[in-house]
C-alpha cells in the first residue's frame, strides 16, 4: 500500500549538481517503483519519511512559473531522485504540467524513466527541439526485474523507446545498474540498438542500507555468483569490471559500434547506430582502466 500525500512547494526547479544539467526537476518526493538498489533512498533523511522507500509518494504542487522564457538555453534533467513517470503521474499529471509550461521554451531537456507512461505525453515531447529520453534497463528477464522493482515490464519500456525513436526523439538505453554475472549487457544492446542513439553503461554501486539486501538476494537466488560479489563489494577487487570492459569493447568492434569512456561531449554524439558510453569506472579504478 502506497501512502500518497499532496504538498505545496515554492518551485519544482532546483540547481543541479549533475554535470549533465543546469537544473533538476523532481515533480515527486519518493518513487513508487521501489527499486531495491535505488541510490535515492538517501532522500529519506532530508524528507523526514519513516516509511520504507517505495511505499510513499509526495505529489508536488508548485507556484506558477510566470516567466519560463528566462530559462531559454538552459539544460534540465527529469528526474534526479524520482521517476517523472511514477504510476501516480497518470492521475496527478505533474510532469505533464511542467512540459506544458515549457513547451515553447528553447531548453535542453533530458528525461529518465522506467515507464512507458511517457507515451501519453508524446504530443508535448515532440514540441521540444532539444530533448532526450532515457530508459533504464538492466535485464531482459522479467522475473529478475520483478524481484528488483515495481516499474513497467522491460518489453513495454523497449516498445516505448522504439515509438519515441520513430518519432525522431533522441533516446538512450541506460543499462544500469549492471549486476555482475546477472545483467547481460550485450543482449540488452542487441535488443535496443535499433531504437536508441546512445547506450550508457553504469555498474552496480552497493552502498547504504541496500548493500546487505542485494548481497542476501544474490546469496539466495544466484549463489554461484556470490563470491564475485564478495570480491567486488567486500574486498574491493575490480577485476570483473576490467574484464567486462574488454568484453564490451570487443563486442562493439565486431558490431561497428563506437565505444567510448565517460566524456563531457557525450551529448553531441547521438548516433544511429548508437554510441556506447562507459560510466562504470569510478574514480578508484579509472586511472587503471585507462592504462
mmCIF file of C-alpha atoms in Angstrom:
data_model
loop_
_atom_site.group_PDB
_atom_site.id
_atom_site.type_symbol
_atom_site.label_atom_id
_atom_site.label_comp_id
_atom_site.label_asym_id
_atom_site.label_seq_id
_atom_site.Cartn_x
_atom_site.Cartn_y
_atom_site.Cartn_z
ATOM 1 C CA UNK A 1 0.000 0.000 0.000
ATOM 2 C CA UNK A 2 1.446 3.351 -1.081
ATOM 3 C CA UNK A 3 0.852 6.439 1.031
ATOM 4 C CA UNK A 4 0.274 9.417 -1.268
ATOM 5 C CA UNK A 5 0.313 12.979 0.024
ATOM 6 C CA UNK A 6 -0.042 16.325 -1.747
ATOM 7 C CA UNK A 7 2.446 19.006 -0.788
ATOM 8 C CA UNK A 8 2.928 22.633 -1.826
ATOM 9 C CA UNK A 9 6.398 23.838 -2.797
ATOM 10 C CA UNK A 10 7.722 27.202 -3.936
ATOM 11 C CA UNK A 11 9.386 25.736 -7.013
ATOM 12 C CA UNK A 12 9.938 22.399 -8.712
ATOM 13 C CA UNK A 13 13.176 23.649 -10.270
ATOM 14 C CA UNK A 14 16.452 23.370 -8.379
ATOM 15 C CA UNK A 15 20.054 23.966 -9.369
ATOM 16 C CA UNK A 16 21.599 20.682 -10.416
ATOM 17 C CA UNK A 17 24.743 19.101 -9.045
ATOM 18 C CA UNK A 18 24.788 16.766 -12.038
ATOM 19 C CA UNK A 19 27.338 17.566 -14.766
ATOM 20 C CA UNK A 20 24.707 16.970 -17.460
ATOM 21 C CA UNK A 21 22.257 19.722 -16.496
ATOM 22 C CA UNK A 22 21.892 23.228 -15.105
ATOM 23 C CA UNK A 23 18.686 22.360 -13.276
ATOM 24 C CA UNK A 24 16.952 19.300 -11.826
ATOM 25 C CA UNK A 25 13.197 18.842 -11.856
ATOM 26 C CA UNK A 26 11.663 16.371 -9.402
ATOM 27 C CA UNK A 27 7.855 16.511 -9.512
ATOM 28 C CA UNK A 28 7.603 13.983 -6.678
ATOM 29 C CA UNK A 29 9.250 13.098 -3.390
ATOM 30 C CA UNK A 30 9.846 9.364 -3.259
ATOM 31 C CA UNK A 31 9.321 6.830 -6.014
ATOM 32 C CA UNK A 32 6.818 4.005 -6.085
ATOM 33 C CA UNK A 33 8.903 1.921 -8.473
ATOM 34 C CA UNK A 34 10.584 0.830 -5.223
ATOM 35 C CA UNK A 35 13.844 -0.327 -6.783
ATOM 36 C CA UNK A 36 15.773 -2.367 -4.224
ATOM 37 C CA UNK A 37 19.063 -0.800 -5.337
ATOM 38 C CA UNK A 38 17.863 2.819 -5.516
ATOM 39 C CA UNK A 39 20.544 5.331 -4.542
ATOM 40 C CA UNK A 40 17.831 7.971 -3.989
ATOM 41 C CA UNK A 41 16.657 6.272 -0.810
ATOM 42 C CA UNK A 42 19.111 8.598 0.978
ATOM 43 C CA UNK A 43 16.478 11.317 0.490
ATOM 44 C CA UNK A 44 14.533 9.973 3.468
ATOM 45 C CA UNK A 45 16.909 11.650 5.900
ATOM 46 C CA UNK A 46 16.040 15.019 4.333
ATOM 47 C CA UNK A 47 12.288 14.496 3.949
ATOM 48 C CA UNK A 48 11.564 13.019 7.401
ATOM 49 C CA UNK A 49 9.795 9.983 5.977
ATOM 50 C CA UNK A 50 9.849 6.967 8.243
ATOM 51 C CA UNK A 51 8.150 4.680 5.743
ATOM 52 C CA UNK A 52 10.068 2.152 3.704
ATOM 53 C CA UNK A 53 11.462 3.557 0.458
ATOM 54 C CA UNK A 54 8.957 2.933 -2.332
ATOM 55 C CA UNK A 55 5.928 2.943 -0.029
ATOM 56 C CA UNK A 56 5.319 6.694 -0.023
ATOM 57 C CA UNK A 57 4.960 9.464 -2.579
ATOM 58 C CA UNK A 58 4.620 13.196 -2.050
ATOM 59 C CA UNK A 59 2.995 14.909 -5.029
ATOM 60 C CA UNK A 60 4.421 18.389 -5.558
ATOM 61 C CA UNK A 61 2.252 21.373 -6.434
ATOM 62 C CA UNK A 62 4.304 24.455 -7.178
ATOM 63 C CA UNK A 63 3.698 28.126 -7.799
ATOM 64 C CA UNK A 64 3.041 29.178 -11.356
ATOM 65 C CA UNK A 65 6.237 29.689 -13.336
ATOM 66 C CA UNK A 66 5.372 33.136 -14.654
ATOM 67 C CA UNK A 67 8.346 33.693 -16.957
ATOM 68 C CA UNK A 68 9.618 30.326 -18.227
ATOM 69 C CA UNK A 69 11.411 32.093 -21.112
ATOM 70 C CA UNK A 70 14.112 33.214 -18.677
ATOM 71 C CA UNK A 71 15.347 29.602 -18.737
ATOM 72 C CA UNK A 72 15.893 29.570 -22.509
ATOM 73 C CA UNK A 73 19.214 27.948 -23.381
ATOM 74 C CA UNK A 74 19.465 26.122 -20.050
ATOM 75 C CA UNK A 75 19.518 22.343 -19.563
ATOM 76 C CA UNK A 76 17.073 20.415 -17.389
ATOM 77 C CA UNK A 77 17.124 16.861 -16.058
ATOM 78 C CA UNK A 78 13.935 14.999 -15.060
ATOM 79 C CA UNK A 79 14.409 13.472 -12.595
ATOM 80 C CA UNK A 80 17.407 13.042 -10.316
ATOM 81 C CA UNK A 81 15.759 11.491 -7.231
ATOM 82 C CA UNK A 82 12.433 10.187 -8.511
ATOM 83 C CA UNK A 83 10.871 8.911 -11.713
ATOM 84 C CA UNK A 84 8.878 11.591 -13.558
ATOM 85 C CA UNK A 85 6.511 8.834 -14.675
ATOM 86 C CA UNK A 86 5.587 7.092 -11.474
ATOM 87 C CA UNK A 87 2.222 5.332 -11.940
ATOM 88 C CA UNK A 88 0.621 8.171 -9.947
ATOM 89 C CA UNK A 89 1.639 10.596 -12.709
ATOM 90 C CA UNK A 90 -1.312 9.244 -14.668
ATOM 91 C CA UNK A 91 -3.570 10.816 -12.028
ATOM 92 C CA UNK A 92 -1.718 13.967 -10.965
ATOM 93 C CA UNK A 93 -0.007 14.969 -14.248
ATOM 94 C CA UNK A 94 2.767 16.945 -12.535
ATOM 95 C CA UNK A 95 5.347 16.052 -15.188
ATOM 96 C CA UNK A 96 2.863 16.909 -17.915
ATOM 97 C CA UNK A 97 2.222 20.245 -16.216
ATOM 98 C CA UNK A 98 5.938 21.057 -16.416
ATOM 99 C CA UNK A 99 6.091 20.030 -20.072
ATOM 100 C CA UNK A 100 3.098 22.217 -20.893
ATOM 101 C CA UNK A 101 4.731 25.196 -19.195
ATOM 102 C CA UNK A 102 7.987 24.814 -21.143
ATOM 103 C CA UNK A 103 6.726 23.562 -24.499
ATOM 104 C CA UNK A 104 7.533 26.863 -26.236
ATOM 105 C CA UNK A 105 10.837 27.487 -24.453
ATOM 106 C CA UNK A 106 14.145 26.512 -26.083
ATOM 107 C CA UNK A 107 15.570 24.394 -23.265
ATOM 108 C CA UNK A 108 17.686 21.271 -23.423
ATOM 109 C CA UNK A 109 15.536 18.639 -21.736
ATOM 110 C CA UNK A 110 16.558 15.159 -20.574
ATOM 111 C CA UNK A 111 14.044 12.740 -19.086
ATOM 112 C CA UNK A 112 14.953 9.446 -17.451
ATOM 113 C CA UNK A 113 12.297 6.838 -16.726
ATOM 114 C CA UNK A 114 11.365 3.201 -16.278
ATOM 115 C CA UNK A 115 7.841 3.674 -17.563
ATOM 116 C CA UNK A 116 6.024 3.642 -20.879
ATOM 117 C CA UNK A 117 3.536 6.143 -19.424
ATOM 118 C CA UNK A 118 5.762 8.721 -21.102
ATOM 119 C CA UNK A 119 3.996 7.892 -24.377
ATOM 120 C CA UNK A 120 0.954 9.715 -23.048
ATOM 121 C CA UNK A 121 2.935 12.940 -23.477
ATOM 122 C CA UNK A 122 4.271 12.259 -26.961
ATOM 123 C CA UNK A 123 2.379 15.279 -28.287
ATOM 124 C CA UNK A 124 4.297 17.571 -25.931
ATOM 125 C CA UNK A 125 7.670 15.861 -26.230
ATOM 126 C CA UNK A 126 7.655 16.411 -29.980
ATOM 127 C CA UNK A 127 7.471 20.173 -29.424
ATOM 128 C CA UNK A 128 10.905 20.316 -27.776
ATOM 129 C CA UNK A 129 13.791 20.897 -30.199
ATOM 130 C CA UNK A 130 16.463 19.607 -27.834
ATOM 131 C CA UNK A 131 15.170 16.583 -25.979
ATOM 132 C CA UNK A 132 16.474 13.204 -24.903
ATOM 133 C CA UNK A 133 14.524 10.385 -23.265
ATOM 134 C CA UNK A 134 16.406 7.662 -21.445
ATOM 135 C CA UNK A 135 15.014 4.296 -20.401
ATOM 136 C CA UNK A 136 16.689 2.428 -17.553
ATOM 137 C CA UNK A 137 17.021 -1.259 -18.453
ATOM 138 C CA UNK A 138 19.348 -3.659 -16.684
ATOM 139 C CA UNK A 139 17.839 -7.013 -17.659
ATOM 140 C CA UNK A 140 15.632 -8.722 -20.229
ATOM 141 C CA UNK A 141 14.474 -11.194 -17.598
ATOM 142 C CA UNK A 142 11.068 -10.068 -16.335
ATOM 143 C CA UNK A 143 11.332 -12.306 -13.280
ATOM 144 C CA UNK A 144 14.563 -10.639 -12.189
ATOM 145 C CA UNK A 145 13.025 -7.247 -12.993
ATOM 146 C CA UNK A 146 10.052 -8.055 -10.767
ATOM 147 C CA UNK A 147 12.381 -9.044 -7.956
ATOM 148 C CA UNK A 148 14.133 -5.696 -8.219
ATOM 149 C CA UNK A 149 11.404 -3.112 -8.953
ATOM 150 C CA UNK A 150 7.711 -2.384 -9.500
ATOM 151 C CA UNK A 151 8.255 -0.429 -12.711
ATOM 152 C CA UNK A 152 6.877 -1.190 -16.173
ATOM 153 C CA UNK A 153 7.824 -4.507 -17.810
ATOM 154 C CA UNK A 154 11.011 -4.409 -19.858
ATOM 155 C CA UNK A 155 9.157 -5.252 -23.067
ATOM 156 C CA UNK A 156 6.970 -2.164 -22.651
ATOM 157 C CA UNK A 157 9.981 0.063 -21.969
ATOM 158 C CA UNK A 158 11.683 -1.102 -25.160
ATOM 159 C CA UNK A 159 8.494 -0.633 -27.159
ATOM 160 C CA UNK A 160 8.157 2.916 -25.809
ATOM 161 C CA UNK A 161 11.783 3.589 -26.779
ATOM 162 C CA UNK A 162 11.004 2.348 -30.286
ATOM 163 C CA UNK A 163 7.959 4.616 -30.641
ATOM 164 C CA UNK A 164 9.867 7.694 -29.466
ATOM 165 C CA UNK A 165 12.771 6.881 -31.771
ATOM 166 C CA UNK A 166 10.378 6.542 -34.705
ATOM 167 C CA UNK A 167 9.054 9.991 -33.805
ATOM 168 C CA UNK A 168 12.544 11.498 -34.129
ATOM 169 C CA UNK A 169 13.045 11.904 -30.381
ATOM 170 C CA UNK A 170 16.578 11.091 -29.250
ATOM 171 C CA UNK A 171 16.648 8.087 -26.976
ATOM 172 C CA UNK A 172 19.117 6.478 -24.603
ATOM 173 C CA UNK A 173 19.247 2.944 -23.276
ATOM 174 C CA UNK A 174 20.681 3.320 -19.793
ATOM 175 C CA UNK A 175 21.953 -0.122 -18.781
ATOM 176 C CA UNK A 176 22.067 0.491 -15.066
ATOM 177 C CA UNK A 177 22.838 -0.804 -12.635
ATOM 178 C CA UNK A 178 24.819 -3.633 -14.194
ATOM 179 C CA UNK A 179 24.588 -6.616 -11.854
ATOM 180 C CA UNK A 180 27.818 -8.642 -12.162
ATOM 181 C CA UNK A 181 27.216 -12.012 -13.849
ATOM 182 C CA UNK A 182 23.452 -11.317 -13.960
ATOM 183 C CA UNK A 183 22.999 -8.379 -16.335
ATOM 184 C CA UNK A 184 23.707 -9.464 -19.911
ATOM 185 C CA UNK A 185 24.871 -6.173 -21.391
ATOM 186 C CA UNK A 186 25.344 -7.489 -24.923
ATOM 187 C CA UNK A 187 21.840 -8.976 -25.119
ATOM 188 C CA UNK A 188 20.309 -5.697 -23.944
ATOM 189 C CA UNK A 189 22.246 -3.745 -26.571
ATOM 190 C CA UNK A 190 21.171 -6.247 -29.231
ATOM 191 C CA UNK A 191 17.538 -5.769 -28.193
ATOM 192 C CA UNK A 192 17.640 -1.945 -28.192
ATOM 193 C CA UNK A 193 20.343 -0.746 -30.596
ATOM 194 C CA UNK A 194 17.872 -0.108 -33.411
ATOM 195 C CA UNK A 195 15.750 2.158 -31.214
ATOM 196 C CA UNK A 196 18.290 4.325 -29.405
ATOM 197 C CA UNK A 197 21.042 6.842 -30.150
ATOM 198 C CA UNK A 198 23.101 6.277 -27.028
ATOM 199 C CA UNK A 199 23.807 3.365 -24.709
ATOM 200 C CA UNK A 200 25.068 4.249 -21.252
ATOM 201 C CA UNK A 201 26.723 1.655 -19.037
ATOM 202 C CA UNK A 202 26.876 2.026 -15.257
ATOM 203 C CA UNK A 203 27.884 -0.546 -12.672
ATOM 204 C CA UNK A 204 26.006 -1.580 -9.564
ATOM 205 C CA UNK A 205 27.262 0.553 -6.694
ATOM 206 C CA UNK A 206 26.347 -1.001 -3.353
ATOM 207 C CA UNK A 207 26.208 1.486 -0.549
ATOM 208 C CA UNK A 208 23.974 2.328 2.356
ATOM 209 C CA UNK A 209 21.194 0.144 3.665
ATOM 210 C CA UNK A 210 20.580 -1.787 0.463
ATOM 211 C CA UNK A 211 24.007 -3.469 0.319
ATOM 212 C CA UNK A 212 23.017 -6.376 2.617
ATOM 213 C CA UNK A 213 19.649 -6.615 0.843
ATOM 214 C CA UNK A 214 21.297 -7.152 -2.540
ATOM 215 C CA UNK A 215 24.001 -9.483 -1.211
ATOM 216 C CA UNK A 216 21.410 -11.619 0.556
ATOM 217 C CA UNK A 217 19.340 -11.706 -2.631
ATOM 218 C CA UNK A 218 22.335 -12.913 -4.647
ATOM 219 C CA UNK A 219 23.112 -15.494 -1.982
ATOM 220 C CA UNK A 220 19.572 -16.844 -2.222
ATOM 221 C CA UNK A 221 18.866 -16.596 -5.967
ATOM 222 C CA UNK A 222 22.339 -16.653 -7.583
ATOM 223 C CA UNK A 223 24.635 -18.428 -5.112
ATOM 224 C CA UNK A 224 27.001 -19.370 -7.945
ATOM 225 C CA UNK A 225 27.896 -15.670 -8.264
ATOM 226 C CA UNK A 226 28.130 -14.793 -4.589
ATOM 227 C CA UNK A 227 31.927 -14.982 -4.493
ATOM 228 C CA UNK A 228 32.138 -12.467 -7.357
ATOM 229 C CA UNK A 229 30.004 -10.035 -5.365
ATOM 230 C CA UNK A 230 32.111 -10.532 -2.261
ATOM 231 C CA UNK A 231 35.260 -9.872 -4.289
ATOM 232 C CA UNK A 232 33.859 -6.624 -5.699
ATOM 233 C CA UNK A 233 31.867 -5.210 -2.794
ATOM 234 C CA UNK A 234 33.699 -6.536 0.252
ATOM 235 C CA UNK A 235 37.279 -6.924 -0.965
ATOM 236 C CA UNK A 236 37.193 -4.003 -3.481
ATOM 237 C CA UNK A 237 38.620 -6.165 -6.265
ATOM 238 C CA UNK A 238 37.541 -4.531 -9.546
ATOM 239 C CA UNK A 239 38.868 -7.182 -11.905
ATOM 240 C CA UNK A 240 35.322 -8.027 -13.047
ATOM 241 C CA UNK A 241 34.803 -4.504 -14.433
ATOM 242 C CA UNK A 242 38.068 -4.616 -16.380
ATOM 243 C CA UNK A 243 37.049 -7.947 -17.897
ATOM 244 C CA UNK A 244 33.575 -6.649 -18.774
ATOM 245 C CA UNK A 245 35.097 -3.537 -20.290
ATOM 246 C CA UNK A 246 37.265 -5.649 -22.596
ATOM 247 C CA UNK A 247 34.289 -7.849 -23.483
ATOM 248 C CA UNK A 248 32.037 -4.908 -24.429
ATOM 249 C CA UNK A 249 34.856 -3.217 -26.319
ATOM 250 C CA UNK A 250 35.303 -6.353 -28.423
ATOM 251 C CA UNK A 251 31.532 -6.636 -28.947
ATOM 252 C CA UNK A 252 31.378 -3.009 -30.116
ATOM 253 C CA UNK A 253 34.190 -3.521 -32.620
ATOM 254 C CA UNK A 254 32.515 -6.612 -34.087
ATOM 255 C CA UNK A 255 29.205 -4.743 -34.417
ATOM 256 C CA UNK A 256 30.677 -1.481 -35.757
ATOM 257 C CA UNK A 257 29.566 0.495 -32.728
ATOM 258 C CA UNK A 258 31.549 3.386 -31.260
ATOM 259 C CA UNK A 259 32.680 2.643 -27.702
ATOM 260 C CA UNK A 260 33.925 5.489 -25.526
ATOM 261 C CA UNK A 261 34.581 6.245 -21.878
ATOM 262 C CA UNK A 262 32.803 8.957 -19.949
ATOM 263 C CA UNK A 263 33.418 12.334 -21.527
ATOM 264 C CA UNK A 264 31.929 15.809 -21.376
ATOM 265 C CA UNK A 265 30.858 15.963 -25.017
ATOM 266 C CA UNK A 266 28.629 12.870 -24.998
ATOM 267 C CA UNK A 267 25.524 14.979 -25.587
ATOM 268 C CA UNK A 268 26.937 15.856 -29.020
ATOM 269 C CA UNK A 269 27.460 12.241 -30.001
ATOM 270 C CA UNK A 270 23.982 10.963 -30.690
ATOM 271 C CA UNK A 271 24.265 8.492 -33.493
ATOM 272 C CA UNK A 272 22.383 5.789 -35.313
ATOM 273 C CA UNK A 273 23.536 3.055 -34.641
ATOM 274 C CA UNK A 274 24.166 4.163 -31.059
ATOM 275 C CA UNK A 275 27.378 5.179 -29.350
ATOM 276 C CA UNK A 276 28.162 3.134 -26.227
ATOM 277 C CA UNK A 277 29.389 5.275 -23.325
ATOM 278 C CA UNK A 278 31.070 3.527 -20.393
ATOM 279 C CA UNK A 279 30.440 5.083 -16.968
ATOM 280 C CA UNK A 280 31.266 2.158 -14.711
ATOM 281 C CA UNK A 281 34.867 3.034 -13.990
ATOM 282 C CA UNK A 282 34.664 5.055 -10.805
ATOM 283 C CA UNK A 283 37.490 7.216 -9.516
ATOM 284 C CA UNK A 284 39.272 4.351 -7.733
ATOM 285 C CA UNK A 285 39.704 2.338 -10.898
ATOM 286 C CA UNK A 286 39.522 4.943 -13.662
ATOM 287 C CA UNK A 287 43.268 5.508 -13.786
ATOM 288 C CA UNK A 288 43.951 1.802 -14.091
ATOM 289 C CA UNK A 289 41.259 1.434 -16.737
ATOM 290 C CA UNK A 290 42.972 3.952 -18.982
ATOM 291 C CA UNK A 291 46.384 2.239 -18.906
#
